[in-house]
Amino acid sequence: MRHTCRGTINLATANITVEDSCNFIISNGGAQTYHLKASSEVERQRWVTALELAKAKAVKMLAESDESGDEESVSQTDKTELQNTLRTLSSKVEDLSTCNDLIAKHGTALQRSLSELEALRLPAESSEKIKQVNERATLFRITSNAMINACRDFLVLAQTHSKKWQKSLQYERDQRIRLEETLEQLAKQHNHLERAFRGATVLPAGAPGAGAGKDQCCSGKGDLSDEDDENEFFDAPEIITVPENLGHKRTGSNISGASSDISLDEQYKHQLEETKKEKRTRIPYKPNYSLNLWSIMKNCIGKELSKIPMPVNFNEPLSMLQRLTEDLEYHELLDRAAKCENSLEQLCYVAAFTVSSYSTTVFRTSKPFNPLLGETFELDRLEESGYRSLCEQVSHHPPAAAHHAESRNGWTLRQEIKITSKFRGKYLSIMPLGSIHCIFHATGHHYTWKKVTTTVHNIIVGKLWIDQSGEIDIVNHKTGDKCNLKFVPYSYFSRDVARKVTGEVTDPSGRVHFVLLGTWDEKMDCFKSQPVPGENGGDARQRGHDAEESRVLLWKRNPLPKNAENMYYFSELALTLNAWEAGTAPTDSRLRPDQRLMENGRWDEANAEKQRLEEKQRLARKKREAEAVRATEDGTAHDPYKALWFERRKDPVTRELTHIYRGGYWECKERQDWDSCPDIF
């Protein structure tokens, strides 16, 4: 095959392994793996033998194609151009060969004449001169022959390799054209599906076939079980299907779960009235805007994903600073942990808090706004919940945000998170870097941990869904207690519960005291581990019925608000985060105009405003760079960009360079003294 489609495994580089009597696996050593099951051991062996023979043939064909000068993939125009070039080279070398013959002929005649002159009886001085001329003529002829031979060797090499080079170049061109055509076709099919979906009758949540799960707003764990049906490649028209339920909505699509009877302006008035009285419980519904995916994707081929300017159609009306603040949704877990006298029990609640921060991501497939450098976000819940929080964007490349939260109930949470991402075609991996610190004031217990990898699947086509995978080690630096949490990646072939999390709480000696079990989108349970004597005299784990008796529910996810599917699947806390509040800093995310326009459904204006803000940020960066260059040339001191409310210094516990809150924000808010804040909006 000259090209491959999605899901293809090249046999020449495939790994074929036998799993058991009827199962075997084919993989490419990367993301693509096929698990195959035969009806009997004999049938399995026939398949494995046939595939091994085909693999040997593919390897042989690959080697032959590398050595041959096959021109089948070269276009007629390129063939003509190549042949003309080769003809020109050949004629030039023939000219050089003719010159070589003439040089050799005339050189021989010259040497003969010089030899005859040497034979004559001439003065000694003349004979010496003639001898020198003869030697130089011989040297000249040798050099000319070497030059001609080098030119001939060059022609042979050009003829040998030019076909391979031309073939490789044409192959890359064909691949690029084919990719563009495929993406354009997928974009058209995507729009066709959306139109078909809007034309279909939407069944009520309680009706048969409506796909209702544990939640009325959105399906639960059953969503992932039908991933195979949703993740079609659309190679043939007959397999195109219309999904029955909303499930995970594609970011930026024009699918809207239900249309609102209230206009956007009326919703916004209602929102402002609610803000004055109490925390708002709704935002304007997501508008029904269509987006041509192809118009964006065709300009992104080969580019670094993090630097591609995306329209707000792919966003949700919150910034990354606000998403970071959402970690505090289940702050009461830390309140309960602060009251624990036993450090191991305290660690269980800290672990549950760590898992709870991922519960908001299960249906949130839209990306938050990238904060501008110097942007801040405050959340003051001192009166209602006893804590207040501050975030600041401290770096733009790479993007990094610092967060500090403190509570009257005896704890402080701080973190600096840098986001790195890798686009791998079918899925996007998001890897947060940096440590999270939680300090309890009464005991001085200091816990640290890092976040796991988030993966967004079905980027190009299919139903977007999110998974968390990896391990988290939570360490108490004062006592040495540890908790290891394992986020099990989703597998279509696994019978395990989807989004499963397991964990063990151990003391410094490594003895397990508590076992944690649950899912990152629903709940976490804790079981006390009391070893019982094993068969061989050793200790075995607690018996099943004993474990069930010691079960303690640490955390359970709050239900989503009514009509959450029309409000970006926001939780109750997320709905309040962008509500306008008096007295905040002029750099607060609530005051960001493009984000506010998007929330109010004015997406075209939001896109224009987003471009203005990004251009303003670029000009500010260029100005700082120019000042740094001038300072270097003049030999004067120049201070690089520094965060306003956080300072970069070495962490005393982890020994990492990180941004730590320097203080002063809440005092400035009380005085309403914002003179030091930059103008970023």
XYZ file of C-alpha atoms in Angstrom:
681
model
C 0.000 0.000 0.000
C 1.215 3.490 -0.842
C -0.690 4.993 2.090
C -2.487 3.979 5.276
C -5.771 4.933 6.939
C -6.481 5.413 10.634
C -6.146 2.242 12.647
C -3.717 0.561 10.229
C -0.805 -1.473 11.582
C 2.116 -1.952 9.184
C 2.809 -5.699 9.051
C 6.505 -5.128 8.342
C 6.971 -3.579 11.805
C 4.116 -5.345 13.672
C 4.551 -7.384 16.869
C 2.492 -10.608 16.843
C 2.240 -12.313 20.238
C 0.148 -15.245 21.477
C -1.759 -14.541 24.697
C -3.400 -17.920 25.404
C -5.022 -20.849 23.565
C -7.472 -18.698 21.555
C -6.279 -15.080 21.925
C -3.429 -13.243 20.236
C -2.306 -9.624 19.962
C -1.031 -7.495 17.070
C 0.521 -4.112 17.899
C 2.821 -1.530 16.368
C 4.639 -0.886 19.643
C 2.768 2.415 20.042
C -0.846 3.445 20.508
C -2.393 0.939 18.073
C -3.102 -2.561 19.424
C -5.533 -5.232 18.247
C -6.705 -8.007 20.580
C -8.049 -10.910 18.484
C -9.875 -14.035 19.557
C -10.258 -17.200 17.472
C -12.919 -19.854 17.997
C -10.319 -22.582 18.637
C -6.593 -23.099 19.145
C -6.263 -24.565 15.618
C -7.900 -21.503 14.051
C -5.715 -19.189 16.135
C -2.558 -20.988 14.954
C -3.684 -20.742 11.308
C -4.132 -16.999 11.673
C -0.796 -16.500 13.461
C 1.042 -18.545 10.808
C -0.634 -16.644 7.964
C 0.204 -13.287 9.575
C 3.837 -14.269 10.199
C 4.192 -15.304 6.521
C 2.590 -12.050 5.412
C 4.924 -10.123 7.724
C 7.983 -11.841 6.183
C 6.693 -10.964 2.711
C 6.052 -7.342 3.756
C 9.607 -7.018 5.138
C 11.024 -8.422 1.871
C 8.881 -6.073 -0.248
C 9.928 -3.117 1.905
C 13.605 -3.922 1.363
C 13.079 -4.329 -2.389
C 11.163 -1.060 -2.687
C 13.967 0.762 -0.852
C 16.532 -0.538 -3.339
C 14.494 -0.162 -6.528
C 14.078 3.071 -8.445
C 10.347 2.649 -8.848
C 8.797 5.728 -10.444
C 5.128 4.772 -10.192
C 4.377 7.488 -7.654
C 6.148 10.222 -9.604
C 3.889 12.504 -11.582
C 4.372 13.004 -15.348
C 5.539 16.608 -14.894
C 8.168 15.598 -12.336
C 9.319 12.750 -14.609
C 9.861 15.171 -17.502
C 11.719 17.624 -15.280
C 13.904 14.838 -13.897
C 14.703 13.477 -17.351
C 15.609 16.961 -18.646
C 17.939 17.491 -15.677
C 19.618 14.125 -16.215
C 19.992 14.817 -19.943
C 21.638 18.177 -19.186
C 24.007 16.519 -16.715
C 24.879 13.821 -19.239
C 25.617 16.348 -21.986
C 27.838 18.377 -19.654
C 29.812 15.277 -18.667
C 30.128 14.323 -22.359
C 31.526 17.804 -23.027
C 33.988 17.263 -20.202
C 34.918 13.854 -21.664
C 35.542 15.463 -25.075
C 37.682 18.095 -23.384
C 39.507 15.301 -21.598
C 40.231 13.536 -24.895
C 41.462 16.792 -26.444
C 43.602 17.550 -23.389
C 45.052 14.045 -23.509
C 45.687 14.313 -27.288
C 47.246 17.763 -27.176
C 49.091 16.915 -23.955
C 50.684 13.870 -25.594
C 51.659 15.943 -28.641
C 53.077 18.623 -26.354
C 55.107 16.071 -24.411
C 56.367 14.545 -27.661
C 57.471 17.984 -28.900
C 59.138 18.703 -25.582
C 60.940 15.319 -25.725
C 62.202 16.173 -29.216
C 63.429 19.515 -27.940
C 65.270 17.732 -25.124
C 66.985 15.497 -27.748
C 68.362 18.547 -29.558
C 71.705 19.904 -28.571
C 70.668 23.039 -26.739
C 72.374 25.027 -24.051
C 72.090 23.507 -20.551
C 69.872 26.326 -19.372
C 67.279 25.721 -22.159
C 67.232 21.940 -21.516
C 66.454 22.558 -17.853
C 63.558 24.872 -18.735
C 62.121 22.372 -21.246
C 62.297 19.615 -18.629
C 60.332 21.752 -16.142
C 57.668 22.506 -18.757
C 57.385 18.777 -19.561
C 56.834 17.915 -15.877
C 54.179 20.604 -15.487
C 52.364 19.441 -18.613
C 52.267 15.878 -17.239
C 50.932 17.113 -13.879
C 48.262 19.191 -15.655
C 47.093 16.177 -17.672
C 46.858 13.996 -14.504
C 44.814 16.693 -12.713
C 42.480 17.081 -15.704
C 41.888 13.320 -15.802
C 41.075 13.321 -12.063
C 38.561 16.136 -12.547
C 36.834 14.310 -15.424
C 36.654 11.082 -13.397
C 35.115 12.952 -10.433
C 32.447 14.438 -12.702
C 31.646 10.992 -14.095
C 31.298 9.580 -10.558
C 28.927 12.431 -9.681
C 26.734 11.623 -12.674
C 26.529 7.945 -11.660
C 25.533 8.886 -8.092
C 22.938 11.379 -9.329
C 21.403 8.773 -11.605
C 21.352 6.185 -8.787
C 19.818 8.309 -6.016
C 17.681 10.911 -7.786
C 14.895 8.392 -8.392
C 14.724 7.525 -4.682
C 14.750 11.176 -3.657
C 12.073 12.047 -6.170
C 9.946 9.110 -5.029
C 10.253 10.133 -1.336
C 9.353 13.742 -2.115
C 6.321 12.731 -4.163
C 5.204 10.326 -1.426
C 5.239 13.158 1.145
C 3.275 15.395 -1.238
C 0.691 12.667 -1.782
C 0.405 12.086 1.976
C -0.223 15.782 2.611
C -2.867 16.025 -0.134
C -4.530 12.827 1.073
C -4.608 14.105 4.670
C -6.225 17.366 3.565
C -8.839 15.490 1.541
C -9.570 13.137 4.459
C -9.963 15.972 6.963
C -12.218 17.876 4.586
C -14.374 14.772 4.114
C -14.546 14.242 7.888
C -15.556 17.869 8.429
C -18.377 17.506 5.871
C -19.564 14.258 7.472
C -19.424 15.909 10.902
C -21.651 18.759 9.718
C -23.984 16.248 8.052
C -24.320 14.335 11.343
C -25.047 17.517 13.251
C -27.798 18.498 10.789
C -29.241 14.981 11.030
C -29.123 15.162 14.832
C -30.952 18.501 14.913
C -33.624 17.060 12.618
C -34.095 13.981 14.801
C -36.618 13.823 17.653
C -34.891 14.205 21.024
C -36.416 11.689 23.460
C -37.075 12.737 27.056
C -34.592 11.503 29.659
C -36.948 8.926 31.131
C -38.116 7.418 27.810
C -36.760 4.087 26.512
C -33.699 4.540 24.334
C -32.969 8.015 25.642
C -29.678 6.763 27.042
C -30.380 7.921 30.597
C -27.715 6.848 33.088
C -27.241 7.428 36.752
C -27.637 11.199 36.242
C -30.664 12.730 34.560
C -28.496 15.314 32.863
C -25.886 12.993 31.448
C -25.151 9.313 31.293
C -22.789 7.705 33.777
C -20.282 4.945 33.291
C -22.230 3.477 30.405
C -20.893 6.282 28.182
C -17.582 4.599 27.613
C -19.000 1.177 26.893
C -20.332 2.340 23.536
C -17.108 4.070 22.549
C -16.566 1.550 19.787
C -19.872 2.511 18.139
C -19.223 6.230 18.379
C -15.610 6.049 17.224
C -16.337 5.097 13.597
C -13.892 6.061 10.865
C -16.615 6.565 8.202
C -14.771 4.697 5.440
C -18.071 3.720 3.786
C -21.431 5.586 3.669
C -23.509 2.709 5.015
C -21.900 2.811 8.487
C -22.771 6.441 9.242
C -25.156 6.508 12.218
C -26.894 9.197 14.206
C -26.146 9.030 17.960
C -29.199 8.571 20.169
C -28.019 10.567 23.150
C -25.883 13.597 23.795
C -23.069 11.906 25.700
C -19.857 13.898 25.456
C -20.399 16.855 23.164
C -17.664 17.823 20.716
C -16.058 21.103 21.639
C -17.157 23.834 19.296
C -19.856 21.796 17.629
C -23.290 23.156 16.886
C -25.032 20.403 18.851
C -27.225 21.876 21.563
C -29.052 19.577 23.958
C -32.180 21.740 24.146
C -33.019 25.225 23.007
C -33.815 27.876 25.577
C -37.156 29.690 25.670
C -35.489 32.696 27.286
C -33.495 35.154 25.173
C -29.827 35.802 25.993
C -30.508 39.380 27.139
C -33.253 38.243 29.511
C -30.974 35.510 30.880
C -28.202 38.048 31.498
C -30.598 40.430 33.320
C -31.754 37.530 35.454
C -28.116 36.655 36.135
C -27.241 40.208 37.311
C -30.272 40.302 39.614
C -29.270 36.960 41.158
C -25.662 38.113 41.601
C -26.774 41.040 43.773
C -28.765 38.756 46.068
C -27.009 35.399 46.164
C -24.702 33.104 44.224
C -26.049 32.483 40.749
C -27.296 29.047 39.771
C -27.410 29.429 35.995
C -25.658 31.064 33.053
C -26.919 31.767 29.505
C -27.341 28.514 27.595
C -24.650 27.513 25.118
C -25.749 28.943 21.739
C -26.338 26.766 18.687
C -23.362 27.948 16.584
C -21.904 25.787 13.842
C -18.177 25.612 13.187
C -16.366 24.299 10.122
C -13.707 22.124 11.749
C -11.860 21.810 8.438
C -11.321 25.582 8.142
C -9.183 25.399 11.320
C -7.593 21.956 11.044
C -6.178 22.468 7.536
C -4.054 25.360 8.851
C -2.802 23.388 11.874
C -1.055 20.501 10.101
C 2.524 20.227 11.332
C 2.226 23.047 13.886
C 2.754 22.903 17.647
C -0.698 22.546 19.175
C -0.156 24.899 22.128
C 0.663 27.822 19.799
C -2.330 27.476 17.450
C -4.788 30.381 17.862
C -8.160 28.720 18.461
C -11.549 30.484 18.252
C -13.747 30.673 21.349
C -16.004 27.992 19.792
C -13.642 25.428 21.350
C -13.707 27.098 24.776
C -15.892 27.239 27.846
C -16.494 30.675 29.471
C -13.943 30.147 32.255
C -10.191 30.720 32.362
C -7.540 28.219 33.410
C -7.189 30.149 36.691
C -10.855 29.537 37.435
C -10.526 25.854 36.524
C -7.603 25.653 38.976
C -9.781 27.226 41.672
C -12.388 24.499 41.060
C -10.024 22.132 42.906
C -11.528 23.670 46.060
C -15.092 22.490 45.304
C -14.775 19.784 47.979
C -12.800 21.929 50.467
C -14.769 20.352 53.335
C -12.549 17.262 52.936
C -9.577 19.375 54.052
C -11.710 20.839 56.884
C -12.385 17.295 58.109
C -8.727 16.332 57.633
C -7.632 19.290 59.802
C -9.723 17.888 62.688
C -8.146 14.399 62.479
C -5.801 13.504 65.326
C -4.427 10.433 63.525
C -2.041 11.376 60.677
C -2.945 8.224 58.678
C -6.662 9.038 58.809
C -5.824 12.597 57.813
C -3.930 11.257 54.809
C -7.070 9.357 53.690
C -9.036 12.621 53.496
C -6.189 14.377 51.682
C -6.183 11.506 49.149
C -9.948 11.827 48.683
C -9.517 15.583 48.121
C -6.859 14.834 45.476
C -9.234 12.509 43.592
C -12.215 14.882 43.933
C -10.474 17.565 41.867
C -10.927 15.377 38.756
C -14.685 14.858 39.164
C -15.478 18.111 37.327
C -13.597 16.955 34.200
C -15.708 13.930 33.263
C -18.023 15.808 30.849
C -16.004 19.025 30.457
C -14.528 18.500 26.986
C -14.251 22.256 26.240
C -10.939 23.981 26.904
C -10.667 26.918 29.328
C -9.344 30.286 28.157
C -5.558 30.637 28.315
C -4.930 33.377 30.912
C -3.033 36.502 29.873
C 0.285 37.164 31.595
C -0.489 38.938 34.886
C -4.153 37.868 34.890
C -5.514 37.009 38.356
C -8.566 35.358 39.869
C -9.742 35.649 43.447
C -12.409 33.613 45.213
C -13.386 34.994 48.609
C -15.545 32.490 50.501
C -14.312 33.480 53.965
C -17.784 34.172 55.376
C -19.612 31.196 53.803
C -16.940 28.467 53.821
C -13.993 29.857 55.771
C -11.453 30.056 52.915
C -10.211 32.442 50.249
C -8.120 31.757 47.165
C -5.909 33.679 44.734
C -4.463 32.603 41.356
C -2.070 34.486 39.066
C -0.681 33.695 35.620
C 3.063 33.968 36.314
C 4.445 32.830 32.928
C 3.140 32.769 29.359
C 5.717 30.555 27.583
C 5.555 27.975 29.036
C 2.108 28.752 30.502
C 2.229 28.555 34.311
C -0.235 29.564 37.026
C 0.398 29.978 40.762
C -2.371 29.322 43.291
C -2.639 30.034 47.023
C -5.627 29.241 49.254
C -5.888 29.571 53.006
C -8.667 28.577 55.406
C -9.791 29.589 58.863
C -10.331 25.899 59.489
C -6.609 25.232 59.772
C -5.095 24.516 56.324
C -3.229 26.154 53.464
C -3.129 24.890 49.867
C -0.609 26.160 47.312
C 0.564 25.042 43.900
C 2.251 26.133 40.683
C 1.051 24.227 37.611
C 2.668 24.280 34.184
C 0.605 22.694 31.420
C 2.302 20.716 28.647
C 0.373 18.909 25.936
C 1.120 16.461 23.133
C -1.173 16.009 20.175
C -0.961 12.419 18.932
C -3.525 12.493 16.133
C -6.321 10.476 17.708
C -5.944 11.872 21.219
C -4.448 14.773 23.154
C -2.379 14.186 26.302
C -2.342 17.007 28.873
C 0.428 16.722 31.453
C 0.361 19.171 34.406
C 3.835 19.711 35.876
C 4.524 20.987 39.376
C 3.868 20.037 42.999
C 0.774 20.715 45.104
C 1.324 21.497 48.799
C -1.175 21.164 51.637
C -0.125 22.315 55.135
C -2.181 21.799 58.302
C -1.533 24.564 60.817
C -2.234 22.743 64.081
C 0.005 19.712 63.499
C 2.478 21.100 60.960
C 1.824 18.130 58.656
C 3.029 19.065 55.163
C 1.719 16.986 52.237
C 2.856 17.156 48.595
C 1.696 15.422 45.428
C 1.584 15.857 41.632
C -1.286 15.583 39.146
C -1.838 12.702 36.700
C -2.067 12.824 32.898
C -5.404 13.809 31.351
C -6.187 12.355 27.914
C -8.832 13.734 25.526
C -9.838 11.015 23.041
C -11.382 11.270 19.534
C -9.923 14.678 18.687
C -10.613 14.527 14.929
C -13.815 12.485 14.699
C -16.111 10.627 17.081
C -17.458 11.460 20.523
C -14.999 13.355 22.715
C -14.337 11.714 26.069
C -11.821 12.266 28.850
C -9.737 9.804 30.844
C -7.259 10.156 33.710
C -4.318 7.777 34.031
C -1.137 7.416 36.068
C -0.118 7.319 39.714
C -0.062 9.899 42.504
C 2.234 9.632 45.518
C 1.049 11.776 48.449
C 3.814 12.205 51.045
C 3.597 13.568 54.588
C 7.029 15.168 54.944
C 6.747 15.418 58.736
C 5.799 11.799 59.576
C 6.920 9.905 56.454
C 3.408 8.466 55.841
C 2.581 7.848 52.173
C -0.434 7.176 49.990
C -0.102 5.699 46.517
C -3.110 6.278 44.243
C -3.470 4.469 40.907
C -5.773 5.894 38.234
C -6.575 2.926 36.005
C -6.781 3.914 32.293
C -9.990 2.923 30.525
C -9.790 -0.253 28.428
C -12.524 -1.558 26.149
C -11.464 -5.128 26.989
C -11.387 -4.697 30.765
C -14.277 -5.853 32.962
C -13.232 -3.404 35.672
C -15.332 -0.401 36.648
C -14.587 2.560 34.377
C -12.533 5.446 35.849
C -11.368 3.259 38.726
C -8.985 4.539 41.411
C -7.230 2.352 43.998
C -4.893 3.372 46.786
C -2.987 2.306 49.885
C -2.046 4.387 52.922
C 1.212 3.207 54.504
C 3.350 4.233 57.469
C 7.117 4.904 57.151
C 7.844 1.156 57.561
C 5.661 0.329 54.548
C 2.830 -1.338 56.484
C -0.609 -0.782 54.923
C -3.144 0.764 57.298
C -5.939 1.809 54.924
C -7.050 0.711 51.458
C -8.840 3.224 49.217
C -11.230 2.249 46.423
C -13.544 4.200 44.152
C -13.804 6.163 40.914
C -12.546 9.641 40.151
C -15.948 10.773 38.835
C -18.239 9.472 41.585
C -16.954 8.523 45.055
C -14.071 7.196 47.188
C -14.339 4.625 49.998
C -11.826 3.776 52.697
C -11.292 0.322 54.267
C -9.249 -0.290 57.390
C -6.551 -2.890 56.777
C -6.231 -5.343 59.682
C -3.988 -8.265 58.641
C -5.049 -11.777 59.668
C -2.671 -14.767 59.914
C -2.012 -16.392 56.526
C -1.742 -20.092 55.697
C 2.054 -20.158 55.959
C 2.300 -18.167 59.146
C 2.559 -14.810 57.388
C 0.023 -11.992 57.334
C -2.766 -11.919 54.757
C -5.121 -9.054 53.924
C -8.369 -8.471 55.757
C -11.278 -10.806 55.008
C -13.989 -9.487 52.687
C -16.827 -9.242 55.251
C -14.520 -7.571 57.805
C -13.422 -5.057 55.201
C -17.030 -4.203 54.310
C -17.815 -3.534 57.969
C -14.919 -1.052 58.213
C -15.897 0.798 55.008
C -16.085 4.583 55.340
C -17.386 6.861 52.561
C -14.762 9.601 52.252
C -16.194 11.552 49.331
C -19.126 11.519 46.930
C -19.605 13.753 43.905
C -22.288 16.429 44.099
C -25.016 16.073 41.448
C -24.822 18.445 38.498
C -27.274 21.372 38.391
C -30.476 21.107 36.374
C -29.895 21.608 32.610
C -26.124 21.355 33.093
C -25.787 19.877 29.600
C -26.853 23.274 28.182
C -24.410 25.158 30.442
C -21.124 23.452 29.492
C -21.671 20.770 32.200
C -20.668 23.301 34.886
C -20.913 22.289 38.541
C -22.646 24.530 41.103
C -19.309 26.129 42.009
C -18.284 26.619 38.354
C -21.545 28.485 37.638
C -20.606 31.102 40.254
C -16.958 31.630 39.315
C -17.451 34.142 36.486
C -20.231 36.081 38.217
C -19.332 39.765 38.555
C -18.144 40.838 42.016
C -17.356 44.336 43.259
C -13.865 45.339 44.401
C -11.789 42.732 42.562
C -8.438 43.605 40.972
C -8.583 45.100 37.428
C -6.683 42.006 36.235
C -9.371 39.574 37.488
C -10.664 36.962 35.009
C -14.241 38.129 35.600
C -13.340 41.377 33.823
C -11.865 39.694 30.748
C -14.038 41.007 27.876
C -13.770 38.111 25.388
C -14.696 35.595 28.085
C -17.685 37.708 29.170
C -18.896 38.086 25.571
C -18.667 34.344 25.050
C -20.631 33.620 28.225
C -23.368 35.950 26.976
C -23.558 34.082 23.661
C -21.894 36.774 21.492
C -19.224 34.487 20.060
C -18.333 36.504 16.938
C -17.599 39.566 19.054
C -15.718 37.353 21.533
C -13.436 36.047 18.759
C -12.612 39.598 17.636
C -11.946 40.676 21.227
C -9.770 37.612 21.834
C -7.563 38.558 18.859
C -7.244 42.137 20.195
C -6.173 40.943 23.654
C -3.635 38.471 22.237
C -2.154 41.172 19.992
C -1.913 43.545 22.974
C -0.072 40.838 24.928
C 2.353 40.257 22.016
C 3.166 43.974 21.799
C 3.830 44.104 25.574
C 6.181 41.110 25.285
C 8.083 42.677 22.365
C 8.449 45.886 24.370
C 9.955 43.955 27.323
C 12.335 42.127 24.961
C 13.444 45.412 23.360
C 14.118 46.929 26.811
C 16.174 43.857 27.757
C 18.264 44.195 24.555
C 18.863 47.910 25.199
C 19.883 47.205 28.793
C 22.355 44.565 27.604
C 23.878 46.937 25.049
C 24.129 49.810 27.550
C 25.422 47.551 30.314
C 22.671 48.696 32.690
C 20.686 46.452 35.017
C 17.366 45.086 33.720
C 14.781 43.246 35.774
C 12.961 40.458 33.898
C 9.182 40.080 34.233
C 8.114 39.293 37.784
C 4.723 38.200 39.075
C 2.889 40.779 41.172
C 1.521 38.681 44.040
C 3.857 35.674 43.933
C 7.654 35.472 44.124
C 9.864 32.768 42.637
C 12.057 31.027 45.159
C 13.285 27.569 46.159
C 10.701 25.536 48.018
C 12.116 24.476 51.420
C 10.486 21.009 51.231
C 10.755 19.873 47.593
C 13.832 22.041 46.770
C 12.103 23.050 43.503
C 12.015 26.611 42.162
C 8.384 27.665 42.460
C 6.172 30.737 42.859
C 5.026 31.241 46.477
C 2.469 33.842 47.606
C 4.248 36.959 48.872
C 1.156 38.467 50.520
C -0.478 41.864 50.156
C -3.389 41.120 47.802
C -6.221 41.125 50.345
C -4.775 44.217 52.050
C -4.741 46.032 48.673
C -8.328 44.920 48.059
C -9.396 46.325 51.422
C -7.795 49.697 50.533
C -8.851 49.375 46.862
C -5.246 50.227 45.959
C -4.639 48.649 42.536
C -2.000 51.100 41.205
C 0.589 48.331 40.794
C -1.675 46.176 38.568
C -0.762 46.086 34.858
C -3.221 47.068 32.121
C -3.850 43.739 30.371
C -7.490 44.034 29.224
